[in-house]
CSV table of C-alpha atoms in Angstrom, one decimal:
chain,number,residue,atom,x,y,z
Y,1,UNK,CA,32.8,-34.8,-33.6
Y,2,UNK,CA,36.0,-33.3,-31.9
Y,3,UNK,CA,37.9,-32.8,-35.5
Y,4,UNK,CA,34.5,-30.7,-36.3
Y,5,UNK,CA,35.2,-29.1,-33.1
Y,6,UNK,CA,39.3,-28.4,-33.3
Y,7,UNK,CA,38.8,-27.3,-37.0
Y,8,UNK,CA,35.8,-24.9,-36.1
Y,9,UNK,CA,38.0,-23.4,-33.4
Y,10,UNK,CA,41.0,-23.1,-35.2
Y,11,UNK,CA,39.2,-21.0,-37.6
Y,12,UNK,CA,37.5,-18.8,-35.6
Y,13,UNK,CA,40.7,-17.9,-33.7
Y,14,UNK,CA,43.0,-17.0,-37.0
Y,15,UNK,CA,41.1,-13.3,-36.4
Y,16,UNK,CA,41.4,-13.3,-32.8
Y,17,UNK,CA,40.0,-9.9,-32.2
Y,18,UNK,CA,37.5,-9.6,-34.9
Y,19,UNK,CA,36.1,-13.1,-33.0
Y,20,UNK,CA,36.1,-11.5,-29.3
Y,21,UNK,CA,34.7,-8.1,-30.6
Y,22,UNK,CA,31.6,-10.5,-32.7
Y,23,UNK,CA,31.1,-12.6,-29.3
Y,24,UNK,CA,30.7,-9.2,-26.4
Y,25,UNK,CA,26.8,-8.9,-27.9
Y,26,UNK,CA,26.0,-12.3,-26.7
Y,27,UNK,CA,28.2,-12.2,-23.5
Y,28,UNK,CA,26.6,-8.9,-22.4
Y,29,UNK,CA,23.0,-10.0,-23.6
Y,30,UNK,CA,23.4,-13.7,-22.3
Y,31,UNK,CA,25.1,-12.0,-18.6
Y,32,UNK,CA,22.3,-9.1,-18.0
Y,33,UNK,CA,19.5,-11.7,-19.5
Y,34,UNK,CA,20.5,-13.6,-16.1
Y,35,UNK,CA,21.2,-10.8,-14.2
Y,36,UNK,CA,18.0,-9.0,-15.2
Y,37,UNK,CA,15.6,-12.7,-15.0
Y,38,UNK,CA,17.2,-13.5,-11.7
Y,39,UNK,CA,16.4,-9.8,-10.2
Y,40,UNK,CA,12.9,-9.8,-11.1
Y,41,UNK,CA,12.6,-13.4,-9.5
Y,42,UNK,CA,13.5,-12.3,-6.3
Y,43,UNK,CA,11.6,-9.6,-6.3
Y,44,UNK,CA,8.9,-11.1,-7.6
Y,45,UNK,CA,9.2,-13.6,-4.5
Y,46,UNK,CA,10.1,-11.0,-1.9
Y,47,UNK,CA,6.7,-9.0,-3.0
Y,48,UNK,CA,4.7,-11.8,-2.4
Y,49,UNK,CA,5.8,-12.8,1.0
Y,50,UNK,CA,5.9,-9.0,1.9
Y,51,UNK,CA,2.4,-9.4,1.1
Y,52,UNK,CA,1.5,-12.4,3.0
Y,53,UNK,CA,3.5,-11.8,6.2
Y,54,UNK,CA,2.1,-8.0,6.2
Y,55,UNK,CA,-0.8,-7.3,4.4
Y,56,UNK,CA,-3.1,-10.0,3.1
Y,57,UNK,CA,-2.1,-13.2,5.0
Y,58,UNK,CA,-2.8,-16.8,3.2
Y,59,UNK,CA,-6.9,-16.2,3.5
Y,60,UNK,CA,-9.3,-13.6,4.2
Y,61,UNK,CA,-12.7,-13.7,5.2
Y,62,UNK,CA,-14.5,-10.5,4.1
Y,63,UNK,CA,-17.9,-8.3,3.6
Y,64,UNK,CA,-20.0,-9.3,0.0
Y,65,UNK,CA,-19.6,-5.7,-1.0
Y,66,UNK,CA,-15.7,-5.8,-0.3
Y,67,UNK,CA,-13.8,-5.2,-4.0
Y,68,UNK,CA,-10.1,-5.3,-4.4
Y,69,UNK,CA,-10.9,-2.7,-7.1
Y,70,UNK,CA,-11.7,-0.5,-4.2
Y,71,UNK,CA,-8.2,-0.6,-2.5
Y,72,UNK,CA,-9.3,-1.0,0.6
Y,73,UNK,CA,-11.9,-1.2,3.0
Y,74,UNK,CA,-14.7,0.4,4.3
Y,75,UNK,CA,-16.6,1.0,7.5
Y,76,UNK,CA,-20.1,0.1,5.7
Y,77,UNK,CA,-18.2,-3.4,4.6
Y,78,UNK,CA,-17.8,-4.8,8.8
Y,79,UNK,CA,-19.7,-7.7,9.9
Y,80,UNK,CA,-20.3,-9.9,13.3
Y,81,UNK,CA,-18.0,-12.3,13.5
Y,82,UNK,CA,-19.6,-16.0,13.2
Y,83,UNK,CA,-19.2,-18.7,15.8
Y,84,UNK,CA,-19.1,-21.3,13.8
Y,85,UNK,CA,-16.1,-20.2,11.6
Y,86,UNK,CA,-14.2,-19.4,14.7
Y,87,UNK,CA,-15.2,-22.5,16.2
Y,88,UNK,CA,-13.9,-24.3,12.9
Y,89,UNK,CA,-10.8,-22.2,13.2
Y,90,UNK,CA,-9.6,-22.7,16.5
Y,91,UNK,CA,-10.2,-26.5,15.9
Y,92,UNK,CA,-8.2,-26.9,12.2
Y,93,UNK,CA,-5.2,-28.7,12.3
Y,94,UNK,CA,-4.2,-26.7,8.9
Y,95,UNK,CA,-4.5,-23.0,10.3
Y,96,UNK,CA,-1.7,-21.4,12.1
Y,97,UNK,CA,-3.8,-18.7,13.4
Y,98,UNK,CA,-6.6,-16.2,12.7
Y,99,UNK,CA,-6.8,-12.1,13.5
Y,100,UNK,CA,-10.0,-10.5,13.3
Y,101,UNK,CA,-9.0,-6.8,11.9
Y,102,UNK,CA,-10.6,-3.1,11.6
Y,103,UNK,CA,-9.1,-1.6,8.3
Y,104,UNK,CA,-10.4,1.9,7.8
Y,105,UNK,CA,-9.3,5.3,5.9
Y,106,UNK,CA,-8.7,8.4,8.7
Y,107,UNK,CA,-6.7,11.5,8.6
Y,108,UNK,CA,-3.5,11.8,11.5
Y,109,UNK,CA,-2.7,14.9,13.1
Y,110,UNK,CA,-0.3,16.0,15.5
Y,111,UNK,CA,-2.1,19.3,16.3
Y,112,UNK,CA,-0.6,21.2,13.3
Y,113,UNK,CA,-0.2,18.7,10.4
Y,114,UNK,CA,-2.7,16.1,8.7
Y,115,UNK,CA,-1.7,13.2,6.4
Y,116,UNK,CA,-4.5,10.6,5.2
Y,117,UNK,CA,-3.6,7.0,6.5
Y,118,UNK,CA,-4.5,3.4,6.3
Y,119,UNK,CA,-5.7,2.7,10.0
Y,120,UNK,CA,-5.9,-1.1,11.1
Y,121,UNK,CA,-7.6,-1.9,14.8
Y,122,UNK,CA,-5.7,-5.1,15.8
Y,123,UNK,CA,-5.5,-8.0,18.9
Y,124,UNK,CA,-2.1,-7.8,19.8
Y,125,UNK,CA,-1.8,-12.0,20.4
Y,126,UNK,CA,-4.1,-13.2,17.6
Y,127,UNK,CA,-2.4,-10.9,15.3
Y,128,UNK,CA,1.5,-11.6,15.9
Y,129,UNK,CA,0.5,-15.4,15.0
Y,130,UNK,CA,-0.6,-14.2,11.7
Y,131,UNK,CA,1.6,-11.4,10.6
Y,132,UNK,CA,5.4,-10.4,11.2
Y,133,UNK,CA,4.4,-7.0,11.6
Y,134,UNK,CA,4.7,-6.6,15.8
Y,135,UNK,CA,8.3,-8.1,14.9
Y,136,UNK,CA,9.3,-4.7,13.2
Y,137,UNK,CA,8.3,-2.5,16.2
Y,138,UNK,CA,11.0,-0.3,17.0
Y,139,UNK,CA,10.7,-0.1,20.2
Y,140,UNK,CA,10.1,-4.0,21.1
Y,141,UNK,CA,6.6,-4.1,22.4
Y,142,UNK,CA,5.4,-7.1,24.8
Y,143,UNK,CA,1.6,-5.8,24.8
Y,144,UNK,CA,-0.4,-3.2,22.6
Y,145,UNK,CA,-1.9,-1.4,25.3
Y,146,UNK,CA,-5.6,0.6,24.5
Y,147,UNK,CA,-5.4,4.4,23.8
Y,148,UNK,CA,-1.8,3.8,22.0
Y,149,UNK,CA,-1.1,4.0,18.1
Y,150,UNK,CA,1.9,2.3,16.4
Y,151,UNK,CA,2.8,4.8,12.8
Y,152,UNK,CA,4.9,3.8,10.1
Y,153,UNK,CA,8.6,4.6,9.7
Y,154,UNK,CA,8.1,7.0,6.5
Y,155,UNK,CA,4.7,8.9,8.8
Y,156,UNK,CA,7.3,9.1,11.7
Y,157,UNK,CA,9.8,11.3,9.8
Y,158,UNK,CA,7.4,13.6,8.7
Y,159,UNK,CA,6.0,14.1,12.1
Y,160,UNK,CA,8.9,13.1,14.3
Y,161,UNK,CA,6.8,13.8,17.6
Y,162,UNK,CA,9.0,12.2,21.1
Y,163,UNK,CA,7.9,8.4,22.6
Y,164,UNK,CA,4.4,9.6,24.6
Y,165,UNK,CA,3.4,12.1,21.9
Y,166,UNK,CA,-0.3,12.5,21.3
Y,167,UNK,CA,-1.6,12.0,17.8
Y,168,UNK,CA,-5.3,12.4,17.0
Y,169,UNK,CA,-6.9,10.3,14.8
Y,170,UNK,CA,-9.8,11.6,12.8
Y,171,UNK,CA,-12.4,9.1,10.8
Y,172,UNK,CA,-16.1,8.8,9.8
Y,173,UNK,CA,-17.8,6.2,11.9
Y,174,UNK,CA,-20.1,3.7,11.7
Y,175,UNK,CA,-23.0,6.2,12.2
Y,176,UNK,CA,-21.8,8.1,9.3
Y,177,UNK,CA,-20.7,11.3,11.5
Y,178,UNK,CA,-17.2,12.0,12.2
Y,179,UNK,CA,-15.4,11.9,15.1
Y,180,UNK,CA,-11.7,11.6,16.6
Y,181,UNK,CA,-9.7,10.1,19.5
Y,182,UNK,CA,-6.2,10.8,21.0
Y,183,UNK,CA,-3.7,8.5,21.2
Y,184,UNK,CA,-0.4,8.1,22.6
Y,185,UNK,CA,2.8,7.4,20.3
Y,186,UNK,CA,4.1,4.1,21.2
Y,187,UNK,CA,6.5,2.6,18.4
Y,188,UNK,CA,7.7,3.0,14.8
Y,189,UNK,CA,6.6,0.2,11.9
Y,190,UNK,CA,9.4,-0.7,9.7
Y,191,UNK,CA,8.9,-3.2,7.5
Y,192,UNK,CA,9.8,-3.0,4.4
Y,193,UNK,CA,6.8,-2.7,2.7
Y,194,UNK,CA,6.1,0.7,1.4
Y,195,UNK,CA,2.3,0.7,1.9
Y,196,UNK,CA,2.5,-0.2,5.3
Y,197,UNK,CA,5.8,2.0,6.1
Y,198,UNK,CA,4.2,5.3,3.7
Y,199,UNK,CA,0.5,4.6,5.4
Y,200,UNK,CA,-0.5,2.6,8.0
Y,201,UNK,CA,-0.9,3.1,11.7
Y,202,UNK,CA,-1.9,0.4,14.1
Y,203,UNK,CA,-4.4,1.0,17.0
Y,204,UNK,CA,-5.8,-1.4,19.8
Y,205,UNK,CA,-8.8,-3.7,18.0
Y,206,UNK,CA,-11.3,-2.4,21.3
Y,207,UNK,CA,-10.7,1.4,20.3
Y,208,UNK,CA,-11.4,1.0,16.9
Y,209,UNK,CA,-14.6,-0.5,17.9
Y,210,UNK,CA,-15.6,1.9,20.4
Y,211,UNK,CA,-14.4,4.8,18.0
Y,212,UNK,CA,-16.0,3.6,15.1
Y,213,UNK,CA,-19.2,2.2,16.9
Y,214,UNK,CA,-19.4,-0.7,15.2
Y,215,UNK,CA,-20.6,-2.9,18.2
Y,216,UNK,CA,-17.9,-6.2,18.0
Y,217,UNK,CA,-18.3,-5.7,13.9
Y,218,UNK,CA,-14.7,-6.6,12.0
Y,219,UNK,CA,-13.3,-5.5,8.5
Y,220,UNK,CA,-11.7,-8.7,8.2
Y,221,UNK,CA,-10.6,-12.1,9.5
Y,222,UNK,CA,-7.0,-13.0,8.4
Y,223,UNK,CA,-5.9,-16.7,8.4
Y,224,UNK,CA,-2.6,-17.9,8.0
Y,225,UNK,CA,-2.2,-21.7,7.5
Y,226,UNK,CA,0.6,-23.8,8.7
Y,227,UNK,CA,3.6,-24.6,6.9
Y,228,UNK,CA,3.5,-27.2,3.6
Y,229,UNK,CA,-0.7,-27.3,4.1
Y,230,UNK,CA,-2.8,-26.7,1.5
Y,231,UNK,CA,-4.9,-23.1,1.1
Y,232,UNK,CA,-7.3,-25.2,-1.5
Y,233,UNK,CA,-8.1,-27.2,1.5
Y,234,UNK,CA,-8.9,-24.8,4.0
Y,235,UNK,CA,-11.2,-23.2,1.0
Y,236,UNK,CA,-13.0,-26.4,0.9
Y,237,UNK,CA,-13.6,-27.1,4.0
Y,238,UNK,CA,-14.8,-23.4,5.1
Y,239,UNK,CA,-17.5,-23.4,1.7
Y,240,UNK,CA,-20.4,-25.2,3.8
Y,241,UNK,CA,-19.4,-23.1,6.6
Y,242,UNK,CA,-19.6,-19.9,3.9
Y,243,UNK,CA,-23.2,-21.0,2.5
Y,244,UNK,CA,-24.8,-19.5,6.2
Y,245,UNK,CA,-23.3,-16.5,5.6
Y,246,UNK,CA,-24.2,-15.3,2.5
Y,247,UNK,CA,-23.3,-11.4,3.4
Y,248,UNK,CA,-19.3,-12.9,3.5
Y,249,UNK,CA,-16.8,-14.4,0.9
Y,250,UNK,CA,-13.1,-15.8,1.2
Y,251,UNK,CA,-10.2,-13.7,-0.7
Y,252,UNK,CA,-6.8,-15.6,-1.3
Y,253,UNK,CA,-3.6,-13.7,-1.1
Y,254,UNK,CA,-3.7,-14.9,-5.0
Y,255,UNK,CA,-6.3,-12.2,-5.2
Y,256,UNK,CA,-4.7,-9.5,-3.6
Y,257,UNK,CA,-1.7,-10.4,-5.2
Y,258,UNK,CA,-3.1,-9.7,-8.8
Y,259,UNK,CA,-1.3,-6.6,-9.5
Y,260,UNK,CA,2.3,-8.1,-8.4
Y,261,UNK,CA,1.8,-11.0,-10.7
Y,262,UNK,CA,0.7,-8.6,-13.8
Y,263,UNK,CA,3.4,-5.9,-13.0
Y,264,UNK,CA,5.5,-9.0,-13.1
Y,265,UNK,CA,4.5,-10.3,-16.4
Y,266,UNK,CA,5.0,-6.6,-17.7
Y,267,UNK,CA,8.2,-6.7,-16.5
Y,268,UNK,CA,9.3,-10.1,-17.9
Y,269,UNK,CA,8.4,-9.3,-21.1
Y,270,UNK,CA,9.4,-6.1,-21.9
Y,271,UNK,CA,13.2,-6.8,-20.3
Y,272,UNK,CA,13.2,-10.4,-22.4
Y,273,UNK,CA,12.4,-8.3,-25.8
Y,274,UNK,CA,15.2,-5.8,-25.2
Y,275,UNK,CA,18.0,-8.3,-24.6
Y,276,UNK,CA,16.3,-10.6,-26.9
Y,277,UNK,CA,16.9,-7.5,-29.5
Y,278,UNK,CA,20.9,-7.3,-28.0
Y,279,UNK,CA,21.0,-11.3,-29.0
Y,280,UNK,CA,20.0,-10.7,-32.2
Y,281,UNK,CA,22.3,-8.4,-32.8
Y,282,UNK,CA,24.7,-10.8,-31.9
Y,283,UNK,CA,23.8,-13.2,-33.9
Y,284,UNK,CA,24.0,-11.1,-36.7
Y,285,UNK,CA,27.5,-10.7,-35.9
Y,286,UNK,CA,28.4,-14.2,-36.1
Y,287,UNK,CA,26.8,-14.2,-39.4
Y,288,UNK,CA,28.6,-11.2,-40.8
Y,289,UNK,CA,31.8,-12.4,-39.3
Y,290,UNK,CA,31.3,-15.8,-40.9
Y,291,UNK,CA,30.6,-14.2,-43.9
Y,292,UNK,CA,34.2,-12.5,-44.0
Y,293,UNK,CA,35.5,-15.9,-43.4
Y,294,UNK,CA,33.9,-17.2,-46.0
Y,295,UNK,CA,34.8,-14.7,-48.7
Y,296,UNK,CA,38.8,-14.7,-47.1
Y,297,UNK,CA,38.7,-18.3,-47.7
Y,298,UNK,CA,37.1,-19.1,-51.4
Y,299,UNK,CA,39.7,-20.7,-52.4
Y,300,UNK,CA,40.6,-23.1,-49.6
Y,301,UNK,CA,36.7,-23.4,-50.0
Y,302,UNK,CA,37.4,-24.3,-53.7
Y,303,UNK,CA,40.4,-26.5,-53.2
Y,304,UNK,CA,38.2,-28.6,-50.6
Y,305,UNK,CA,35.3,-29.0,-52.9
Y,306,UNK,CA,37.8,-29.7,-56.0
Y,307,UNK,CA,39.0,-32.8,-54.1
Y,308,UNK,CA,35.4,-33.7,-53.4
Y,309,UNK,CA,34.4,-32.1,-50.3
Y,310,UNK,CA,30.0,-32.3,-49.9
Y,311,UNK,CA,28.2,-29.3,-49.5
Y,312,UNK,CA,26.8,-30.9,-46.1
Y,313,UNK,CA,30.3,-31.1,-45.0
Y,314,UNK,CA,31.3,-27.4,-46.1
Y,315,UNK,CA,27.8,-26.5,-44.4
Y,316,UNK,CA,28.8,-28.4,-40.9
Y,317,UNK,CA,32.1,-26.7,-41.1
Y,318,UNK,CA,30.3,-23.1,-40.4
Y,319,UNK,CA,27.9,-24.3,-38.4
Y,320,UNK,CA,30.3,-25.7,-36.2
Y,321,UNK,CA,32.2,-22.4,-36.4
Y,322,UNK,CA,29.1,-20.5,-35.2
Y,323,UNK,CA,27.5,-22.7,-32.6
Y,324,UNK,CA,31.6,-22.4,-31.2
Y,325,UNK,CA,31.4,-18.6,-31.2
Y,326,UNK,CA,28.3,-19.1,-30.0
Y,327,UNK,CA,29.1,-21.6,-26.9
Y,328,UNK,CA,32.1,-20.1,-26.3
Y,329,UNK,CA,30.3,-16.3,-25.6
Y,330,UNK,CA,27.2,-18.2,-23.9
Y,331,UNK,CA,30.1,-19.4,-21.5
Y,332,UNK,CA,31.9,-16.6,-20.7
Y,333,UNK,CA,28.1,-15.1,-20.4
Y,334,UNK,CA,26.7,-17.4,-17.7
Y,335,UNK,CA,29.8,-17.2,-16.1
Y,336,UNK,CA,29.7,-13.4,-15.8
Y,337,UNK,CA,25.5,-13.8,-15.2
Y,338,UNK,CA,26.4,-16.7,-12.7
Y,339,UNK,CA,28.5,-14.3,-10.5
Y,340,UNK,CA,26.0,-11.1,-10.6
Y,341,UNK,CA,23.3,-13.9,-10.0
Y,342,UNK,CA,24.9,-15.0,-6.9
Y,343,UNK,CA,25.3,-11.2,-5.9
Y,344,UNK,CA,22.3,-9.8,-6.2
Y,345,UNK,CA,20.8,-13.1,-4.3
Y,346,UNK,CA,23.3,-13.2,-1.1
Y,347,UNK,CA,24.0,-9.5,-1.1
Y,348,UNK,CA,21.3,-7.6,-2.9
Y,349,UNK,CA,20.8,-4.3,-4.1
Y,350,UNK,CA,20.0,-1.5,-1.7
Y,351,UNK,CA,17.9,1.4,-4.2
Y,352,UNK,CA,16.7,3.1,-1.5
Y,353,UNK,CA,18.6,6.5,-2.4
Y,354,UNK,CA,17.3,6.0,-6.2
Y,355,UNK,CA,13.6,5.2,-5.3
Y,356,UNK,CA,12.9,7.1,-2.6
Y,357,UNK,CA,9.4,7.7,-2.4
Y,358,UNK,CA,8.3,6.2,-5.4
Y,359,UNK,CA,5.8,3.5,-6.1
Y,360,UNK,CA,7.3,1.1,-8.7
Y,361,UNK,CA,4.8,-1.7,-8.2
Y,362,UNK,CA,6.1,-4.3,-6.1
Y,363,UNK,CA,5.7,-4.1,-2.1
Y,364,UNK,CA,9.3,-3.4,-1.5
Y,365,UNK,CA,11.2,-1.1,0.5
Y,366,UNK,CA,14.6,-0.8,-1.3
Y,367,UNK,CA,16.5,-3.6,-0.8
Y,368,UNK,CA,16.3,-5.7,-3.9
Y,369,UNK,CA,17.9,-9.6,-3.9
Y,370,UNK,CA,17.7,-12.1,-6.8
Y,371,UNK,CA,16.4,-15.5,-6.8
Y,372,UNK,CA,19.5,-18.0,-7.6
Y,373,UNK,CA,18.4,-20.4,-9.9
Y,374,UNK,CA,20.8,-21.9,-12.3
Y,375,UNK,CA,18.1,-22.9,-14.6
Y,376,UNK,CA,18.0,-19.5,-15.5
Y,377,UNK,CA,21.6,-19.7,-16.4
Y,378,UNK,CA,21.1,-22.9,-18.4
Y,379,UNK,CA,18.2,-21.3,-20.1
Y,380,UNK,CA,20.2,-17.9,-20.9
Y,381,UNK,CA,22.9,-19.9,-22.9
Y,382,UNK,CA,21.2,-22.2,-24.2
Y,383,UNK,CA,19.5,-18.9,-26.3
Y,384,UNK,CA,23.2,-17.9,-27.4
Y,385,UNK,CA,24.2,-21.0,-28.6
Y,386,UNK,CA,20.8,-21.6,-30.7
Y,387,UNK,CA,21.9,-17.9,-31.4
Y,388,UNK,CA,25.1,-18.8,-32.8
Y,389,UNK,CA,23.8,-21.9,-34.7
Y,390,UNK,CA,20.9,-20.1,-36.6
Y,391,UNK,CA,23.3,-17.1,-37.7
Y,392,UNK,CA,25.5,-19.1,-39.1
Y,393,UNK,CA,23.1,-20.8,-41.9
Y,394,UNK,CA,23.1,-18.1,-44.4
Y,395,UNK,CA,26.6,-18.1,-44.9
Y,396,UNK,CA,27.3,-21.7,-44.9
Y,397,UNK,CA,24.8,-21.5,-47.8
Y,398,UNK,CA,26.2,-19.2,-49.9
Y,399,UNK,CA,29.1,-21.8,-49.8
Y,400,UNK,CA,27.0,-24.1,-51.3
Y,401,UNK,CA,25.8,-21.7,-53.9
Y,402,UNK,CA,29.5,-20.6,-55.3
Y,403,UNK,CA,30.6,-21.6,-58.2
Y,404,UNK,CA,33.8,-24.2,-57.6
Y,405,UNK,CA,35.4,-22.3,-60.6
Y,406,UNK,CA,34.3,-19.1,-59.8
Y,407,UNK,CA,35.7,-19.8,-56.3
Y,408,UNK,CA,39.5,-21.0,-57.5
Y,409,UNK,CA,39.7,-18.0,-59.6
């Protein structure tokens, strides 16, 4: 095996440059096919926790007539809260916590200026057991006091009204007429996650209730589970529970996370065709390089098969030649696509001035990191060898085709 290997390497370095200049296709494709599978890992990852620790938690118990299609929730989809899921709740040794929530559409004004936003009546303790979001409150709050509203860091700078500001909040209620309320500016929301940073303000659970009139009604109950338990579980368990209350059903985070995972897939695909397409075009170089190898050396090619040499031996001479180009680029490649990898995981990439305000999909502010895996890595050149291997077929069979005459000529 290591004559195969010296000979095949020998070879390919008599044209040094016409060797290095055949192997940058696969070193770039097999370096940004890490660089690109790694990014959209992490973000992948980052968009789903963004999700749970903000938005969705690990299980929701909502209104019959709730639909994700919908986007949101409204103030016909509330209902009484039952005492024997809380009961259940309080009691599980598998749930973390539980926050009954008010999510409804209004309009925010400062007096002058009105912007649409997502408005979510929460407890202050149940709901800082199930979401991160009191932890990005800038100033640190200790309570959520009534008649105060917590807005988002994008909704701040477009108002940027002084601590003790009144906004009014303006929705239709439960009665169908619409009302508003002052409230007092209390803190900035910064997250992370766009939706909640572009269009969500957080009010005391008591005056949504009394604003809305919906009598102790909820949107939602969000239920985050304890670490390394099992959300198929606490599904099973609650369905007896669920068969008295036909007007409600459970929603996984799996659910809400629907559009992440397709956006995903989207994403995946379309990247691994265009630097599968960059491959290919490498591998067509280490054919066509092979080629001029073989057609510089017909008549050492002639000689060798004069004194006997097989065809399967001339034909494992270039394939050895072009899985070597080919391991040789996939290494320098996952070397290179090692070292972004590890960048764009540890350090990340802040696109904040790129993005700006718009929506690319995933629930991400602008800082993007990669997930380090180095099965990715293996994976990546594994592809450029099998590259290398395949491309070099053709030629090692027109070898076998020439004429041994025709070839010492």
């Amino acid at each position: 095996m290591m004559y195969w290997v010296n000979l095949a390497f020998k070879n390919i370095m008599r044209k040094k440059q016409r060797t290095v200049l055949t192997m940058l296709p696969i070193i770039f494709g097999t370096a940004i096919l890490i660089f690109i599978l790694s990014m959209l890992a992490g973000v992948n990852n980052d968009s789903k926790l963004n999700l749970r620790n903000y938005e969705s938690s690990d299980l929701r118990i909502v209104h019959r007539e709730f639909s994700l299609e919908k986007k949101g929730f409204g103030v016909q989809e509330t209902f009484s809260i039952p005492d024997d899921i809380i009961e259940y709740l309080e009691k599980s040794e598998i749930v973390y916590g539980f926050a009954p929530e008010v999510i409804f559409i209004g309009n925010l004004s400062d007096g002058r200026n009105k912007m649409p936003v997502i408005c979510r009546g929460v407890d202050y303790n149940s709901y800082k057991k199930v979401f991160l979001t009191f932890e990005k409150v800038y100033p640190t709050l200790e309570s959520f006091q009534n008649g105060r509203v917590l807005i988002g860091e994008d909704i701040y700078k477009w108002y940027e009204m002084p601590y003790d500001s009144i906004f009014i909040l303006q929705s239709r209620t439960g009665g169908g007429t619409f009302d508003a309320i002052d409230l007092y500016y209390d803190g900035i929301v910064a997250t992370g996650n766009p939706k909640i940073d572009r269009t969500t303000v957080y009010i005391n659970i008591s005056d949504a209730d009394k604003f809305l009139n919906l009598n102790s009604r909820v949107s939602s109950i969000a239920i985050k589970l304890k670490k390394d338990t099992s959300l198929d579980k606490l599904i099973k368990d609650l369905k007896p529970l669920m068969e008295h209350h036909p007007d409600l059903k459970l929603i996984s985070w799996e659910d809400m996370a629907v559009d992440i995972i397709a956006i995903d897939s989207a994403k995946k695909y379309s990247s691994s065709i265009i630097i599968f397409i960059v491959l290919i075009i490498g591998g067509v170089g280490i054919a066509n390089t092979i080629l001029l190898s073989v057609y510089e050396r017909m008549k050492e090619i002639g000689t060798m098969r004069a004194m006997g040499a097989s065809n399967a031996t001339l034909v494992k001479m270039f394939v050895f030649e072009g899985a070597s180009m080919g391991i040789l680029a996939s290494i320098i490649g996952m070397l290179i696509g090692t070292a972004l990898m590890a960048y764009i995981s540890f350090i990340g990439m802040d696109m904040g001035n790129y993005i700006k305000d718009i929506d690319i999909g995933y629930p991400i502010r602008s800082l993007f990191r990669g997930s380090f895996d180095l099965m990715i890595t293996f994976k990546a050149g594994l592809f450029g060898l099998i590259i290398g291997i395949a491309a070099s077929f053709y030629p090692a069979y027109r070898v076998v085709k020439e004429n041994i005459i025709r070839t010492l000529k």
